[in-house]
Amino acid sequence: MSDTERAATLEAAASSSAGGTGRRNMVLNMGPQHPSTHGVLRVLLELDGEIIEKAEADIGFLHTGIEKECEVKTWQQVVPLTDRVDYLANLSNNLAYCLAVEKLLQMEIPPKAQWMRVMLTEITRLNSHLVWLGTHALDIGAMSMFMYCFREREEILKIFEMFSGQRMMTSYFRIGGLALEPPRGWEKVVDRFCRYMPEKIDEYEGLLTANPIWTIRTQGVGHMTLEDLLEVGVTGPMIRAAGLALDLRKDKPYSSYEKFDFAVPVRTASDVYARYQVRIAEMRESCKIVRQALDGMPEGPVQAEAPGVVLPQREKMKTQMEALIYHFKIVTEGFSVPAGEVYQAVEAPRGELGYYVVSDGTAKPYRVHMRTPSFGNLMALKPLLEGRLIADSIASLGSMDFVLGDTDR
Amino acid sequence: MLADAVKEKRVVQALLGEPACAAAILGGKWALDELTLDIEPGAIVTVCSFLKQRDQYNRLISVTAVDWFPQEPRFEIVYQLMSTHRTEWLRLKCRVGGAEPAIDSVYNVWKSADWYEREIFDMFGVTFRNHPNLKRILMPDDWRGHPLRKDYPVHGYKYSYQNE
């Protein structure tokens, strides 16, 4: 069915639901270029006055066939593709994929690399939540928030650039550890960031938390019960704002998260305001984790001792023939991974991000499936919008915090 | 039939205690700290209903498929489940044949199956019986073929390097 036909069917359904009185509901096409959809989401809304009678999400505008492409790349070449799945939480994607493949290879990662991974994924969480807070507040009308959040995000992007040479598509985590040794002076930069970030969060809260306009637009809006949220497969801050402490960092710790001391913020109101509170509290917890990682960073290598998988150091390549041979083999034909399957999930900023990786024992993945949080969370769009006011739909959509690249892959 | 490492798991014991579910378990493995059970495709809804209603598996994390072309049965439908009460994970797998592949939808057990099953329908061409709204989700409605099948070229049908 083409789009015009679909719109026509929806309109026909709307007129018939009006009971043959000749009264017809209005069908509104929201997106794919609507600013509050934060990307290219299209929602077909059937309106009865101010009330949304029916809402249907239309996704796929950003589908790039990443899962298909993974099947023709070598294991290591898939890492840059994972960046492009969720471009606001690229390091979480890198991490989930690398952990999955490392699990198949049964590879031990040195402690420093693990701690670095924790530190950088938490900075990624701050980055993602800052973009969310800025755009969500902008949608609701607090325009200055956007400037403040992006000011701090700029610092984060500078940190990423310092580490990896790239601001967004970092590909900094590789199978076997990190891509590069951390740059000289990184401690100072991260330390400075850790010092001022909590103050900035206080500033955001000062602007929003008790602001009557903000509370009126968010409190009691977009409420959903915990049972409904679980039923439609929602994860992340949305489910924690409904009272369930579902966090994979605690439930199934990975990359030595069990060594860090942090709380999982939970609220019970399950409205837009509660989701805001959860994310703000998570930002504070992330700052704490980054601080702990900085203070307790172990010494040692950042790559595993695995000659056939990890590229040898430049120096060794020039002096040792084995290293040169390994380098040539890894670059030309990659490495094979034992046959098997694994589902590795991490707690990404938006919720559970799982990589289901199947290997048939060759140098390329047989199948990579990404269970992305935005795809799961967007299924809540229908219950979240239907029967509610159209004016609240912007706040409700914003509180879901989806990224369309993450949804469509 | 089942290895001891699988048999001793609590959820497997629970399933074996229910005759309808016990008959549906075709095999299983415990590898890399993950439990996988092979289920008879015809009994998937029975097993899933049991797991949800009687064994607290309240989350369907995802449903996906793997194409083992040219093997038969060709498609493997993979269900990832989790119980938030027990903090337990479980993977179910069903093999369906390549000629008119179809399996029952678990939408009536967990609503979150909705889009995942549509995605498999879109990408692999597997039909889900009793799905309320089975249509393409990521590809355009008039798309031909199912991109994630192994016999579908990576560059698609419209463009070919050989024509250059």
mmCIF file of N, CA, C and O in Angstrom, chain A residues 41-45 55-58 224 232 234 238 376-386 396-397 400 402, chain B residues 115:
data_model
loop_
_atom_site.group_PDB
_atom_site.id
_atom_site.type_symbol
_atom_site.label_atom_id
_atom_site.label_comp_id
_atom_site.label_asym_id
_atom_site.label_seq_id
_atom_site.Cartn_x
_atom_site.Cartn_y
_atom_site.Cartn_z
ATOM 1 N N LEU A 41 10.951 10.525 11.880
ATOM 2 C CA LEU A 41 9.825 9.690 12.292
ATOM 3 C C LEU A 41 8.558 10.303 11.723
ATOM 4 O O LEU A 41 8.389 11.518 11.735
ATOM 5 N N ARG A 42 7.699 9.448 11.193
ATOM 6 C CA ARG A 42 6.420 9.955 10.693
ATOM 7 C C ARG A 42 5.328 9.347 11.557
ATOM 8 O O ARG A 42 5.307 8.141 11.779
ATOM 9 N N VAL A 43 4.444 10.197 12.047
ATOM 10 C CA VAL A 43 3.327 9.706 12.848
ATOM 11 C C VAL A 43 2.041 10.171 12.184
ATOM 12 O O VAL A 43 1.891 11.347 11.871
ATOM 13 N N LEU A 44 1.152 9.214 11.938
ATOM 14 C CA LEU A 44 -0.162 9.565 11.406
ATOM 15 C C LEU A 44 -1.109 9.712 12.586
ATOM 16 O O LEU A 44 -1.315 8.762 13.340
ATOM 17 N N LEU A 45 -1.657 10.903 12.738
ATOM 18 C CA LEU A 45 -2.523 11.168 13.877
ATOM 19 C C LEU A 45 -3.949 11.376 13.391
ATOM 20 O O LEU A 45 -4.177 12.137 12.459
ATOM 21 N N ALA A 55 -3.005 6.814 16.687
ATOM 22 C CA ALA A 55 -1.668 7.246 16.297
ATOM 23 C C ALA A 55 -0.938 6.045 15.717
ATOM 24 O O ALA A 55 -0.963 4.965 16.291
ATOM 25 N N GLU A 56 -0.356 6.257 14.557
ATOM 26 C CA GLU A 56 0.386 5.160 13.955
ATOM 27 C C GLU A 56 1.764 5.655 13.542
ATOM 28 O O GLU A 56 1.891 6.639 12.820
ATOM 29 N N ALA A 57 2.779 4.972 14.035
ATOM 30 C CA ALA A 57 4.144 5.380 13.706
ATOM 31 C C ALA A 57 4.563 4.736 12.400
ATOM 32 O O ALA A 57 4.236 3.596 12.125
ATOM 33 N N ASP A 58 5.263 5.502 11.594
ATOM 34 C CA ASP A 58 5.786 4.988 10.336
ATOM 35 C C ASP A 58 7.295 5.197 10.386
ATOM 36 O O ASP A 58 7.774 6.324 10.383
ATOM 37 N N MET A 224 1.971 6.145 31.914
ATOM 38 C CA MET A 224 1.705 4.758 31.521
ATOM 39 C C MET A 224 2.049 3.873 32.702
ATOM 40 O O MET A 224 3.017 4.137 33.406
ATOM 41 N N VAL A 232 4.891 -3.677 26.289
ATOM 42 C CA VAL A 232 5.292 -3.223 24.953
ATOM 43 C C VAL A 232 6.810 -3.189 24.782
ATOM 44 O O VAL A 232 7.303 -2.779 23.751
ATOM 45 N N VAL A 234 9.392 -1.697 26.718
ATOM 46 C CA VAL A 234 10.159 -0.485 26.983
ATOM 47 C C VAL A 234 11.286 -0.785 27.973
ATOM 48 O O VAL A 234 11.115 -1.596 28.880
ATOM 49 N N MET A 238 12.751 5.242 30.855
ATOM 50 C CA MET A 238 11.282 5.241 30.872
ATOM 51 C C MET A 238 10.738 4.224 31.858
ATOM 52 O O MET A 238 9.771 4.476 32.565
ATOM 53 N N GLY A 376 12.592 -0.659 20.548
ATOM 54 C CA GLY A 376 11.717 -1.200 21.577
ATOM 55 C C GLY A 376 10.855 -0.124 22.215
ATOM 56 O O GLY A 376 9.654 -0.312 22.419
ATOM 57 N N ASN A 377 11.468 1.037 22.500
ATOM 58 C CA ASN A 377 10.718 2.084 23.196
ATOM 59 C C ASN A 377 9.644 2.707 22.312
ATOM 60 O O ASN A 377 8.611 3.141 22.802
ATOM 61 N N LEU A 378 9.898 2.752 21.001
ATOM 62 C CA LEU A 378 8.928 3.411 20.117
ATOM 63 C C LEU A 378 7.605 2.649 20.036
ATOM 64 O O LEU A 378 6.595 3.206 19.631
ATOM 65 N N MET A 379 7.615 1.385 20.441
ATOM 66 C CA MET A 379 6.348 0.653 20.436
ATOM 67 C C MET A 379 5.382 1.219 21.466
ATOM 68 O O MET A 379 4.184 0.952 21.416
ATOM 69 N N ALA A 380 5.913 2.018 22.390
ATOM 70 C CA ALA A 380 5.050 2.658 23.386
ATOM 71 C C ALA A 380 4.387 3.904 22.822
ATOM 72 O O ALA A 380 3.564 4.529 23.504
ATOM 73 N N LEU A 381 4.713 4.278 21.600
ATOM 74 C CA LEU A 381 4.159 5.513 21.033
ATOM 75 C C LEU A 381 2.631 5.481 20.969
ATOM 76 O O LEU A 381 1.970 6.441 21.341
ATOM 77 N N LYS A 382 2.093 4.366 20.517
ATOM 78 C CA LYS A 382 0.645 4.243 20.355
ATOM 79 C C LYS A 382 -0.098 4.454 21.682
ATOM 80 O O LYS A 382 -0.894 5.382 21.792
ATOM 81 N N PRO A 383 0.208 3.630 22.712
ATOM 82 C CA PRO A 383 -0.496 3.865 23.979
ATOM 83 C C PRO A 383 -0.196 5.215 24.613
ATOM 84 O O PRO A 383 -1.033 5.755 25.345
ATOM 85 N N LEU A 384 0.973 5.757 24.315
ATOM 86 C CA LEU A 384 1.358 7.025 24.944
ATOM 87 C C LEU A 384 0.596 8.202 24.343
ATOM 88 O O LEU A 384 0.358 9.203 25.019
ATOM 89 N N LEU A 385 0.229 8.104 23.074
ATOM 90 C CA LEU A 385 -0.434 9.234 22.416
ATOM 91 C C LEU A 385 -1.944 9.075 22.353
ATOM 92 O O LEU A 385 -2.682 10.060 22.445
ATOM 93 N N GLU A 386 -2.431 7.870 22.180
ATOM 94 C CA GLU A 386 -3.861 7.691 21.909
ATOM 95 C C GLU A 386 -4.718 8.063 23.115
ATOM 96 O O GLU A 386 -4.430 7.691 24.245
ATOM 97 N N SER A 396 5.297 14.104 25.312
ATOM 98 C CA SER A 396 5.366 12.644 25.449
ATOM 99 C C SER A 396 6.420 12.058 24.525
ATOM 100 O O SER A 396 7.215 11.207 24.931
ATOM 101 N N LEU A 397 6.432 12.535 23.274
ATOM 102 C CA LEU A 397 7.425 12.023 22.319
ATOM 103 C C LEU A 397 8.833 12.336 22.804
ATOM 104 O O LEU A 397 9.719 11.489 22.756
ATOM 105 N N MET A 400 10.336 10.070 25.428
ATOM 106 C CA MET A 400 10.749 8.718 25.043
ATOM 107 C C MET A 400 12.218 8.676 24.654
ATOM 108 O O MET A 400 12.843 7.639 24.725
ATOM 109 N N PHE A 402 14.020 8.889 21.680
ATOM 110 C CA PHE A 402 14.437 7.945 20.647
ATOM 111 C C PHE A 402 15.382 8.626 19.666
ATOM 112 O O PHE A 402 15.384 9.838 19.526
ATOM 113 N N TRP B 115 6.471 -5.275 16.551
ATOM 114 C CA TRP B 115 7.393 -4.742 15.546
ATOM 115 C C TRP B 115 8.515 -5.716 15.200
ATOM 116 O O TRP B 115 9.008 -5.722 14.072
#
